[in-house]
């Protein structure tokens, strides 16, 4: 028996030591026949990728279809109904989309080769085992919203969770929580949960974008919401995860059972890392009225000094707003400012107006007359539908940093100066103002990046995306890292960034070189461990090693990803080992 055990260990290590994942064209890549057998074993759920942009390129060009695709490319729906498309244009890598010449043939590029259109946990377990056996890269894909392209990958088998749509609202009780809860399949999106919650007169913490997947990257990576200053982040709501781990085992993880370490890691430690979640149970809070307010003003008839003074004043007024349970989204360029919206869960409209009054007085004093609109709604869903703005995708590059409350309190001048330099350079500021401290979340235990607890402003900086100008996109990425983010990091070097809303933290030139070859020489050591995970990183690494002992789950900037690199052709290889090139593999 010992000999058998040793032999199987050897087999595993022989496989694990192969430097690169098996890639299409390699001798190790399964034959059509083997894929067909796999398809039969998963009830015929295997989908071969046909990139979404195919009708936009010869020889399959179809002008009418391509026009529809082009018009809808910035709408999330178009991408999440596909088994492979992703919304972040940088990671789609321009290999098949409506914005490149018709004559350029469509290639798979950075898209997965196949996807399993999952409808049961068993499909996931079989996919994990198949990919492990053949040493094929896995990508876990839900909606494809991820800004860092973590739901796509060259040469991969996708595990596509979109159709896991079960949803139930029920009572729940454990040592830490007693009340209503929602159990949802991994494919449930914000709008589906909000609609169910509305009917049951409860509130669910979910994103401002109604189509983000709640149990996928959102809650696993943190998850901020218009309800967050009232209840905390998405990850703070989770009571139970059902998950298929890296060995294909079915596990139910809660805060107190034998899988509490996995529960802790999945609640904030990053999607696509420890296993594939099949369902999540989260707190469902009692329904309340929700008020909303929006406001705009511009720099017309005032000096730029006055315009930025007004912005500085808003930031000083934020702590009182968020401590009362409100959450604000606001954005500005160097010419216009908008709060869009301020959300007050269980805050009557009159009280919300009282809370904003000091800022309105500030503006009056500065000679600014804003346009203000406010309204009270009977529920979260009605406020959401009435006030939240639609958010387009594929239109920008993003950088992000969490600004602690102490920076606003002690160095608001420095902060405003940094934001001013950034926006005067042409970038757009987007802020999420919230309070997700322990006082708000209550008794929770999870791996949410600790910097969230002191954060007042989750800052996002964007520059416009242009499909036809790689050089400018690279230059903007450099600026984002070396200039914009550098200014914010300097103000709060011990803070970090929200892993879900940034594709550009310090290692972006490396990623760019991987995808496009423009910048081979500029590799810089990524620092994502510190900025996305902080002190939780070592513990998360241990938990990953335990539940993903064969290291099959990889995605950029996730825990453990430093062990891998993506080559120019997209091939995923272990760092520091000689590659199993296509030629070498053919020789074998
Ligand atoms: C327009 C837009 C608006 C957004 N608004 C918000 C917001 O208001 N608040 C907020 O916090 N964030 C927001 N985000 C960011 C969002 O949280 C992330 O994009 C998140 O990763 C989306 O998760 P997903 O599962 O829907 O997407 P995907 O891109 O499909 O997946 C994201 C990551 O999660 C992993 N994953 C997905 N499903 C599973 C699963 N079942 N098991 C294990 N891993 C899985 C994937 O492998 C990938 O690494 C927004 C993004 C966009 C594009
Ligand atoms: C998998 O099987 C189903 C049902 O037979 C079929 O429709 C589908 O095309 C197959 N997928 C692939 C990639 O062959
Ligand atoms: C991305 O595009 C670049 C430039 O067209 C190409 O060199 C590179 O191989 C592509 N990478 C992938 C994974 O498709
Ligand atoms: C995936 O499965 C769902 C549910 O069975 C089905 O409606 C959908 O058409 C499938 N999508 C693809 C691309 O196979
Ligand atoms: C957040 O608000 C609570 C009141 O709900 C307050 O006690 C706490 O101090 C605030 N958090 C921070 C970081 O100030
Ligand atoms: C404020 O919200 C109302 C209601 O949704 C909308 O009609 C109006 O355009 C919004 N104004 C701004 C400035 O966002
Ligand atoms: C705003 O920024 C743009 C782009 O950098 C710049 O051209 C313009 O002069 C700026 N305007 C003001 C009022 O600062």
XYZ file of C-alpha atoms and ligand atoms in Angstrom:
725
model
C 0.000 0.000 0.000
C 2.875 2.318 0.820
C 4.402 1.581 -2.591
C 1.133 2.430 -4.296
C 0.930 5.672 -2.374
C 4.520 6.564 -3.284
C 3.882 5.747 -6.925
C 0.836 7.969 -7.076
C 2.771 10.767 -5.394
C 5.430 10.391 -8.062
C 2.842 10.545 -10.790
C 1.392 13.703 -9.330
C 4.743 15.392 -8.960
C 5.772 14.409 -12.490
C 2.651 16.110 -13.741
C 2.995 19.118 -11.474
C 6.590 19.701 -12.503
C 5.714 20.162 -16.172
C 6.636 23.779 -16.648
C 3.633 24.867 -18.669
C -0.010 23.945 -18.853
C -0.856 21.827 -21.837
C -1.740 24.154 -24.724
C -3.686 23.605 -27.961
C -1.252 22.181 -30.524
C 0.855 20.402 -27.907
C 1.047 16.614 -28.108
C -0.545 16.443 -24.665
C -3.687 18.316 -25.816
C -6.663 15.907 -25.778
C -7.871 14.630 -29.143
C -11.373 15.448 -30.449
C -12.355 11.991 -29.359
C -11.278 12.591 -25.788
C -13.152 15.909 -25.696
C -16.239 14.123 -27.013
C -16.006 11.533 -24.243
C -15.611 14.296 -21.702
C -18.664 16.043 -23.176
C -20.693 12.849 -22.759
C -19.594 12.577 -19.126
C -21.015 16.052 -18.426
C -24.422 15.584 -20.064
C -23.347 17.259 -23.300
C -22.671 20.604 -21.569
C -19.338 21.288 -23.354
C -19.285 24.429 -25.510
C -16.510 25.055 -28.016
C -15.618 28.736 -28.026
C -16.779 30.779 -30.957
C -15.592 34.279 -30.031
C -18.445 36.752 -29.717
C -16.945 39.048 -32.362
C -16.821 36.359 -35.075
C -19.436 38.008 -37.374
C -17.168 41.069 -37.508
C -14.321 39.304 -39.298
C -13.638 37.495 -42.534
C -14.555 34.882 -43.586
C -17.661 35.021 -41.352
C -18.347 38.722 -41.781
C -22.014 39.671 -41.438
C -22.530 43.428 -41.556
C -25.910 43.446 -39.824
C -24.837 41.145 -36.993
C -21.605 43.048 -36.546
C -23.399 46.383 -36.237
C -25.613 44.991 -33.494
C -22.544 43.633 -31.703
C -20.695 46.930 -31.991
C -23.634 48.919 -30.660
C -24.027 46.586 -27.704
C -20.365 46.008 -26.832
C -20.474 48.420 -23.853
C -23.573 46.693 -22.416
C -22.787 43.860 -19.951
C -25.617 41.601 -21.236
C -23.907 41.078 -24.560
C -20.898 39.514 -22.844
C -22.402 37.532 -20.010
C -24.714 35.567 -22.283
C -21.620 34.309 -24.120
C -19.605 31.385 -22.788
C -16.284 33.158 -23.295
C -16.458 36.910 -23.856
C -15.083 39.280 -21.220
C -15.895 42.937 -20.672
C -12.392 44.289 -19.964
C -11.094 45.106 -23.453
C -7.462 44.988 -22.441
C -7.739 41.296 -21.584
C -9.804 40.461 -24.662
C -6.619 41.540 -26.432
C -8.260 42.652 -29.676
C -8.271 39.225 -31.306
C -11.955 39.188 -32.281
C -14.156 42.245 -31.775
C -16.147 44.803 -33.794
C -13.389 47.409 -33.568
C -10.649 45.787 -35.604
C -10.504 45.427 -39.392
C -12.829 42.926 -41.020
C -9.824 41.511 -42.860
C -8.072 40.591 -39.613
C -8.979 36.948 -38.983
C -10.634 36.118 -35.703
C -8.436 34.114 -33.322
C -9.062 32.664 -29.878
C -6.198 34.673 -28.389
C -6.874 35.153 -24.717
C -10.283 33.449 -24.715
C -10.858 29.991 -23.227
C -10.915 27.170 -25.783
C -13.914 25.342 -24.324
C -16.361 26.008 -21.531
C -18.515 23.725 -19.464
C -21.974 25.286 -19.310
C -22.548 24.125 -15.749
C -25.979 23.247 -14.379
C -24.974 20.929 -11.506
C -22.043 20.790 -9.071
C -21.117 17.406 -10.573
C -20.299 19.133 -13.878
C -17.763 21.267 -12.018
C -16.185 18.335 -10.238
C -15.823 16.459 -13.538
C -14.332 19.491 -15.244
C -11.807 19.908 -12.424
C -10.806 16.261 -12.690
C -10.569 16.343 -16.489
C -8.440 19.500 -16.504
C -6.185 18.081 -13.790
C -5.698 14.813 -15.621
C -4.733 16.567 -18.861
C -2.888 19.427 -17.158
C -5.114 22.028 -18.814
C -5.540 25.551 -17.507
C -8.891 26.272 -15.836
C -10.693 29.601 -15.767
C -13.739 30.066 -13.607
C -16.184 32.317 -15.367
C -19.457 33.713 -14.149
C -20.466 36.986 -15.852
C -17.096 38.116 -17.280
C -17.296 41.494 -15.489
C -13.832 41.223 -13.998
C -11.692 44.293 -14.694
C -8.490 42.247 -14.360
C -9.557 39.673 -16.921
C -9.537 36.940 -14.301
C -12.422 35.141 -15.998
C -10.555 34.500 -19.244
C -7.336 32.779 -20.277
C -5.614 31.362 -23.341
C -5.648 27.601 -23.767
C -8.148 27.183 -20.943
C -11.181 25.118 -20.131
C -13.782 27.509 -18.750
C -16.056 26.510 -15.893
C -19.062 28.716 -16.629
C -21.404 29.145 -13.654
C -23.923 31.578 -15.183
C -26.836 29.111 -15.268
C -26.640 28.129 -11.584
C -29.691 30.254 -10.867
C -31.410 28.640 -7.849
C -32.518 31.156 -5.290
C -34.315 30.848 -1.960
C -35.015 33.200 0.940
C -35.387 31.431 4.283
C -34.749 31.607 8.019
C -31.243 31.015 9.335
C -29.738 30.613 12.760
C -26.238 29.959 14.009
C -24.043 31.170 16.894
C -23.485 34.535 15.225
C -26.630 35.355 13.283
C -30.310 34.767 13.504
C -32.645 36.112 10.845
C -33.526 35.880 7.197
C -30.996 34.594 4.682
C -30.753 34.127 0.954
C -29.234 31.043 -0.637
C -28.305 31.605 -4.239
C -26.628 29.612 -6.954
C -23.272 30.911 -8.164
C -24.856 32.331 -11.321
C -27.384 34.596 -9.604
C -26.900 38.231 -10.570
C -27.658 41.343 -8.531
C -30.954 42.160 -10.232
C -32.299 38.634 -9.698
C -31.465 38.723 -5.987
C -32.893 42.256 -5.626
C -36.175 41.228 -7.235
C -36.520 38.168 -4.995
C -35.613 40.294 -1.963
C -38.225 42.892 -2.860
C -40.937 40.217 -2.909
C -39.841 38.885 0.487
C -39.476 42.408 1.949
C -35.767 42.016 2.681
C -32.589 43.760 1.495
C -29.577 42.035 -0.054
C -26.122 43.593 -0.240
C -25.063 43.694 -3.904
C -23.295 45.930 -6.397
C -24.357 49.166 -8.041
C -24.119 47.317 -11.319
C -27.206 45.061 -11.315
C -25.611 42.378 -13.492
C -22.524 41.547 -11.402
C -22.629 37.978 -10.047
C -23.109 38.052 -6.273
C -21.613 34.694 -5.257
C -18.791 34.949 -7.812
C -16.060 37.542 -7.861
C -18.164 40.153 -6.074
C -18.633 38.613 -2.615
C -15.433 36.552 -2.846
C -13.397 39.690 -3.516
C -15.109 42.063 -1.053
C -18.117 43.627 -2.734
C -19.226 47.194 -2.016
C -22.849 48.209 -2.191
C -25.120 51.211 -1.771
C -26.124 49.435 1.465
C -22.551 48.986 2.720
C -22.443 51.795 5.301
C -25.475 50.097 6.870
C -24.447 46.410 6.685
C -20.842 46.141 5.474
C -19.409 44.560 2.335
C -20.795 41.617 0.371
C -18.217 39.317 1.967
C -19.405 40.408 5.424
C -22.867 38.957 4.737
C -21.839 35.403 3.901
C -23.002 32.620 6.217
C -22.167 29.562 4.143
C -20.365 28.580 0.953
C -20.917 25.449 -1.093
C -17.840 24.783 -3.133
C -16.049 22.227 -5.281
C -12.391 22.284 -4.240
C -9.253 21.664 -6.304
C -9.566 17.896 -5.897
C -13.182 17.902 -7.041
C -14.620 17.412 -3.527
C -17.998 18.908 -2.581
C -17.647 21.014 0.566
C -20.021 23.089 2.657
C -17.992 25.682 4.543
C -19.293 27.787 7.419
C -17.652 29.942 10.047
C -17.799 27.196 12.642
C -17.530 23.865 10.862
C -14.390 21.879 9.974
C -13.989 23.955 6.810
C -13.995 27.305 8.609
C -10.587 28.108 7.098
C -12.067 27.783 3.606
C -15.076 29.870 4.662
C -12.703 32.574 5.878
C -10.650 32.551 2.669
C -13.634 32.583 0.297
C -15.162 35.533 2.163
C -12.963 38.278 0.729
C -9.786 36.422 -0.272
C -10.459 36.589 -4.018
C -12.558 34.647 -6.548
C -11.224 31.763 -8.627
C -8.546 30.778 -6.120
C -9.596 28.125 -3.598
C -12.340 26.289 -5.430
C -15.453 26.806 -7.522
C -18.384 28.089 -5.502
C -21.704 26.499 -6.399
C -23.862 28.426 -3.944
C -23.679 31.061 -1.247
C -25.923 31.766 1.725
C -25.915 35.373 2.918
C -27.745 37.565 5.373
C -30.994 39.120 4.174
C -31.817 42.272 6.123
C -35.301 43.589 6.884
C -36.770 45.756 4.149
C -36.824 49.522 4.792
C -37.607 52.666 2.838
C -34.539 53.988 1.011
C -33.948 57.595 0.017
C -31.752 58.867 -2.770
C -30.185 62.164 -3.740
C -28.183 63.374 -6.679
C -26.435 66.654 -7.320
C -24.393 68.348 -10.018
C -22.416 71.524 -10.525
C -19.770 72.669 -12.970
C -16.831 75.038 -13.013
C -18.803 77.625 -15.011
C -18.271 81.126 -13.613
C -15.953 80.004 -10.826
C -12.189 79.653 -10.636
C -10.518 76.234 -10.691
C -9.353 76.928 -7.128
C -12.967 77.347 -6.060
C -14.067 74.246 -7.983
C -11.503 72.087 -6.192
C -12.226 73.770 -2.858
C -15.827 72.603 -3.281
C -14.595 69.062 -3.876
C -12.368 69.266 -0.804
C -15.375 70.354 1.268
C -17.405 67.376 0.052
C -14.690 65.047 1.269
C -14.699 66.638 4.727
C -18.484 66.180 4.907
C -18.315 62.499 3.993
C -17.631 61.004 7.454
C -20.913 62.368 8.828
C -22.801 61.015 5.800
C -21.390 57.493 5.906
C -21.527 57.184 9.695
C -25.265 57.834 9.440
C -25.504 54.778 7.147
C -25.481 56.538 3.762
C -23.263 55.568 0.846
C -22.200 57.971 -1.853
C -21.005 57.571 -5.387
C -19.631 60.717 -6.936
C -17.466 61.550 -9.881
C -15.751 64.530 -11.368
C -13.484 65.725 -14.094
C -11.723 69.088 -14.012
C -14.934 70.768 -15.191
C -17.929 69.038 -13.610
C -18.929 67.296 -10.409
C -21.802 64.876 -9.736
C -23.088 62.944 -6.748
C -24.843 60.054 -8.411
C -26.398 58.986 -6.130
C -26.220 59.324 -2.374
C -28.182 56.359 -0.975
C -29.817 56.445 2.444
C -31.128 53.036 3.507
C -33.716 53.611 6.228
C -32.877 57.334 6.188
C -35.987 59.421 5.479
C -35.584 61.939 2.655
C -35.766 64.872 5.095
C -32.935 63.418 7.142
C -30.835 62.816 4.036
C -31.362 66.460 3.061
C -30.314 67.503 6.568
C -27.190 65.382 6.257
C -26.223 67.036 2.965
C -27.149 70.551 4.145
C -23.668 71.461 5.482
C -22.234 70.739 2.022
C -24.962 72.752 0.327
C -24.018 75.643 2.657
C -20.358 75.186 1.711
C -21.312 75.505 -1.932
C -23.395 78.601 -1.286
C -20.466 80.181 0.517
C -18.300 79.397 -2.533
C -20.851 80.936 -4.904
C -21.939 77.622 -6.408
C -25.585 76.759 -7.023
C -25.901 73.013 -7.530
C -28.761 71.133 -9.152
C -30.174 68.861 -6.469
C -32.767 66.121 -6.718
C -33.937 63.890 -3.911
C -36.650 61.345 -3.374
C -37.764 58.730 -0.916
C -38.580 55.247 -2.193
C -40.470 52.452 -0.426
C -37.690 49.880 -0.942
C -34.118 49.327 -2.018
C -35.109 47.976 -5.438
C -37.287 50.988 -6.218
C -34.500 53.356 -5.169
C -32.017 51.327 -7.188
C -34.144 51.461 -10.312
C -34.974 55.111 -9.766
C -31.537 56.483 -8.973
C -28.602 54.229 -9.886
C -26.944 55.120 -13.156
C -26.274 52.502 -15.800
C -22.607 51.602 -15.965
C -21.031 50.882 -19.339
C -18.166 48.438 -19.827
C -15.156 48.351 -22.119
C -14.829 52.109 -22.188
C -11.970 52.825 -19.813
C -8.797 51.741 -18.080
C -8.938 51.714 -14.308
C -6.640 52.416 -11.426
C -7.744 52.325 -7.826
C -6.738 53.068 -4.263
C -8.510 52.979 -0.891
C -8.167 56.306 0.913
C -8.317 55.959 4.703
C -10.495 58.354 6.672
C -7.350 59.677 8.412
C -6.061 61.146 5.135
C -9.215 63.232 4.735
C -9.041 64.276 8.392
C -5.318 65.067 8.528
C -4.239 65.884 4.994
C -7.262 66.878 2.957
C -5.145 69.563 1.288
C -2.654 67.000 0.044
C -5.443 64.700 -1.089
C -7.262 67.429 -2.998
C -4.017 68.537 -4.637
C -3.389 64.966 -5.822
C -6.931 64.544 -7.160
C -6.632 67.925 -8.851
C -3.386 67.037 -10.612
C -4.885 63.759 -11.755
C -8.111 65.228 -13.113
C -6.418 68.260 -14.635
C -4.313 65.808 -16.567
C -7.510 64.552 -18.172
C -8.472 61.553 -16.025
C -11.871 61.022 -14.368
C -12.349 60.496 -10.635
C -14.980 58.060 -9.363
C -15.474 57.795 -5.612
C -17.327 55.340 -3.435
C -17.733 56.800 0.048
C -18.562 54.354 2.803
C -17.981 53.144 6.326
C -17.494 49.372 6.561
C -15.765 49.396 9.927
C -16.312 46.717 12.575
C -18.961 48.914 14.191
C -20.985 48.593 11.019
C -20.384 44.937 10.172
C -20.755 43.600 13.697
C -19.471 40.125 14.442
C -17.816 38.847 11.251
C -14.718 36.769 10.569
C -13.338 36.870 7.045
C -10.355 37.700 4.869
C -11.564 41.044 3.502
C -8.551 43.296 2.854
C -8.054 45.020 6.244
C -7.630 48.446 4.623
C -11.372 48.452 3.868
C -12.157 48.877 7.567
C -10.574 52.350 7.757
C -11.346 53.384 4.191
C -13.525 56.406 3.550
C -13.072 56.787 -0.200
C -12.654 53.841 -2.544
C -11.048 55.831 -5.342
C -11.185 54.786 -8.969
C -9.355 56.772 -11.632
C -10.177 56.135 -15.272
C -8.743 57.062 -18.626
C -10.682 56.429 -21.819
C -10.211 53.199 -23.743
C -9.405 53.468 -27.431
C -9.546 50.339 -29.543
C -7.266 51.585 -32.258
C -4.391 53.013 -30.290
C -2.303 50.475 -28.371
C 0.543 52.936 -27.884
C -1.695 55.499 -26.235
C -3.276 52.808 -24.049
C 0.173 51.766 -22.873
C 1.161 55.375 -22.244
C -2.024 55.844 -20.189
C -1.247 52.722 -18.192
C 2.222 54.041 -17.424
C 0.710 57.332 -16.310
C -1.835 55.528 -14.174
C 0.910 53.640 -12.345
C 3.791 56.059 -12.264
C 1.840 59.254 -11.796
C -1.787 58.917 -10.679
C -1.501 55.878 -8.425
C 1.912 56.990 -7.189
C 0.359 60.208 -5.874
C -2.353 58.325 -3.987
C 0.004 55.644 -2.683
C 2.309 58.343 -1.360
C -0.565 59.778 0.696
C -1.413 56.427 2.293
C 1.377 53.908 1.661
C -0.086 51.416 4.118
C -3.464 51.252 2.480
C -4.165 49.208 -0.639
C -6.533 48.716 -3.509
C -9.800 46.899 -4.118
C -8.811 43.833 -6.110
C -12.118 43.813 -8.006
C -12.002 47.329 -9.349
C -8.555 47.866 -10.653
C -6.633 46.288 -13.461
C -3.633 48.478 -13.091
C -1.579 48.268 -9.962
C 2.145 48.480 -10.501
C 2.556 45.281 -12.486
C 0.568 46.508 -15.423
C 3.488 46.915 -17.765
C 4.293 43.274 -17.283
C 0.729 42.344 -18.096
C 0.742 44.606 -21.084
C 3.900 43.019 -22.383
C 2.344 39.606 -21.989
C -0.649 40.558 -24.015
C 0.777 42.733 -26.719
C 4.570 42.577 -26.902
C 4.874 46.359 -26.873
C 6.925 46.452 -23.745
C 8.963 43.324 -23.223
C 11.696 44.958 -21.208
C 9.594 46.715 -18.611
C 8.833 43.875 -16.272
C 8.442 45.010 -12.694
C 7.850 42.809 -9.702
C 4.153 42.963 -8.883
C 3.184 44.067 -5.439
C -0.378 42.848 -5.469
C 0.096 40.651 -2.388
C 0.483 43.670 -0.134
C -1.965 45.958 -1.895
C -4.874 43.538 -2.389
C -4.517 41.192 0.592
C -2.260 42.836 3.186
C -1.510 40.819 6.288
C -3.924 38.056 5.257
C -1.684 36.909 2.421
C 0.364 34.186 4.180
C -2.737 32.617 5.744
C -4.547 32.697 2.393
C -1.578 30.996 0.720
C -1.738 28.142 3.247
C -5.467 27.685 2.727
C -5.029 27.665 -1.023
C -2.305 25.014 -0.715
C -4.695 22.892 1.340
C -7.811 23.069 -0.856
C -6.060 23.476 -4.200
C -3.122 21.190 -3.498
C -2.528 20.578 -7.215
C -2.508 24.315 -7.868
C -5.083 24.195 -10.644
C -6.753 27.560 -9.973
C -4.768 30.444 -11.377
C -5.814 33.990 -12.180
C -3.790 37.179 -12.428
C -3.037 38.860 -9.087
C -4.860 36.147 -7.136
C -3.302 34.404 -4.158
C -0.573 32.077 -5.427
C -0.412 33.635 -8.885
C 3.225 34.652 -8.374
C 4.152 31.041 -9.081
C 2.934 31.417 -12.682
C 3.532 33.607 -15.667
C 1.600 34.124 -18.870
C 3.797 33.954 -21.947
C 3.311 36.034 -25.049
C 1.140 33.434 -26.741
C -0.918 33.239 -23.564
C 0.614 29.948 -22.419
C 0.567 29.606 -18.634
C 3.890 28.460 -17.194
C 5.491 28.055 -13.812
C 7.910 30.835 -13.061
C 11.572 29.968 -13.218
C 11.300 26.589 -14.935
C 12.294 25.777 -18.450
C 9.242 25.810 -20.646
C 7.628 22.855 -22.239
C 7.484 24.434 -25.637
C 5.297 23.119 -28.391
C 8.377 21.661 -30.115
C 9.560 19.935 -26.984
C 6.124 18.504 -26.351
C 5.930 17.159 -29.893
C 9.297 15.418 -29.376
C 7.993 13.639 -26.286
C -19.907 47.652 -14.735
C -19.329 47.115 -13.470
C -19.837 47.537 -12.252
C -19.336 47.037 -11.059
N -19.873 47.458 -9.881
C -19.388 46.981 -8.724
C -19.935 47.383 -7.468
O -20.865 48.161 -7.398
N -19.378 46.910 -6.344
C -18.340 46.041 -6.372
O -17.870 45.643 -5.319
N -17.811 45.632 -7.525
C -18.318 46.077 -8.695
N -17.759 45.662 -9.873
C -16.621 44.747 -9.836
C -17.082 43.305 -9.639
O -17.229 43.045 -8.264
C -16.031 42.374 -10.227
O -15.955 42.570 -11.614
C -16.308 40.906 -9.915
O -15.128 40.190 -10.158
C -17.440 40.338 -10.741
O -17.713 39.026 -10.386
P -18.434 38.028 -11.412
O -18.458 36.712 -10.773
O -19.710 38.647 -11.823
O -17.471 38.129 -12.686
P -16.441 37.172 -13.436
O -15.623 38.091 -14.265
O -17.133 36.087 -14.147
O -15.556 36.539 -12.302
C -14.712 37.326 -11.502
C -13.737 36.489 -10.717
O -14.416 35.622 -9.828
C -14.137 34.277 -10.132
N -15.385 33.524 -10.005
C -16.554 33.768 -10.639
N -17.466 32.864 -10.257
C -16.866 32.043 -9.376
C -17.286 30.906 -8.644
N -18.522 30.410 -8.742
N -16.403 30.292 -7.826
C -15.134 30.756 -7.718
N -14.684 31.825 -8.395
C -15.540 32.456 -9.208
C -13.584 34.273 -11.534
O -12.689 33.202 -11.726
C -12.852 35.584 -11.580
O -11.594 35.454 -10.964
C -18.261 46.136 -11.083
C -17.737 45.723 -12.314
C -18.256 46.200 -13.492
C -17.671 45.756 -14.798
C -21.503 18.326 -26.506
O -22.635 17.523 -26.683
C -23.817 18.216 -27.021
C -24.980 17.241 -27.013
O -24.666 16.173 -27.772
C -23.630 18.892 -28.359
O -24.794 19.630 -28.692
C -22.435 19.818 -28.269
O -22.165 20.417 -29.498
C -21.206 19.048 -27.818
N -20.090 19.958 -27.604
C -18.938 19.881 -28.278
C -17.893 20.872 -27.981
O -18.756 19.029 -29.102
C -2.264 39.637 -27.801
O -2.078 40.478 -28.922
C -0.713 40.681 -29.271
C -0.656 41.735 -30.360
O -1.594 41.514 -31.351
C -0.077 39.344 -29.646
O 1.285 39.545 -29.936
C -0.202 38.403 -28.472
O 0.276 37.132 -28.829
C -1.670 38.267 -28.068
N -1.764 37.428 -26.894
C -2.716 36.524 -26.774
C -2.710 35.697 -25.555
O -3.576 36.407 -27.621
C -26.108 27.007 -21.508
O -27.117 26.311 -20.800
C -28.335 27.024 -20.679
C -29.236 26.263 -19.729
O -29.417 24.955 -20.153
C -28.923 27.257 -22.050
O -30.121 27.993 -21.951
C -27.908 28.037 -22.889
O -28.383 28.192 -24.213
C -26.568 27.320 -22.918
N -25.599 28.183 -23.585
C -24.688 27.758 -24.432
C -23.815 28.762 -25.075
O -24.549 26.581 -24.669
C -18.561 54.151 11.224
O -19.825 54.462 11.771
C -20.010 53.996 13.101
C -21.418 54.326 13.478
O -22.283 53.467 12.796
C -19.028 54.643 14.023
O -19.184 54.116 15.320
C -17.621 54.363 13.523
O -16.685 55.071 14.291
C -17.488 54.755 12.054
N -16.241 54.244 11.521
C -15.124 54.929 11.433
C -13.986 54.265 10.743
O -15.022 56.024 11.888
C -31.175 62.606 -10.647
O -32.088 61.530 -10.614
C -33.260 61.743 -11.373
C -34.163 60.568 -11.134
O -33.565 59.402 -11.555
C -32.901 61.907 -12.828
O -34.062 62.202 -13.579
C -31.903 63.028 -12.976
O -31.447 63.095 -14.299
C -30.719 62.816 -12.066
N -29.874 63.969 -12.130
C -28.558 63.866 -12.163
C -27.847 65.143 -12.228
O -27.971 62.815 -12.131
C -8.993 70.098 -18.069
O -8.190 69.033 -18.504
C -7.948 69.033 -19.888
C -7.220 67.748 -20.235
O -6.004 67.668 -19.563
C -7.173 70.281 -20.249
O -6.939 70.337 -21.638
C -7.966 71.496 -19.829
O -7.195 72.645 -20.031
C -8.335 71.402 -18.363
N -9.243 72.469 -18.064
C -9.169 73.146 -16.945
C -10.221 74.192 -16.747
O -8.317 72.926 -16.116
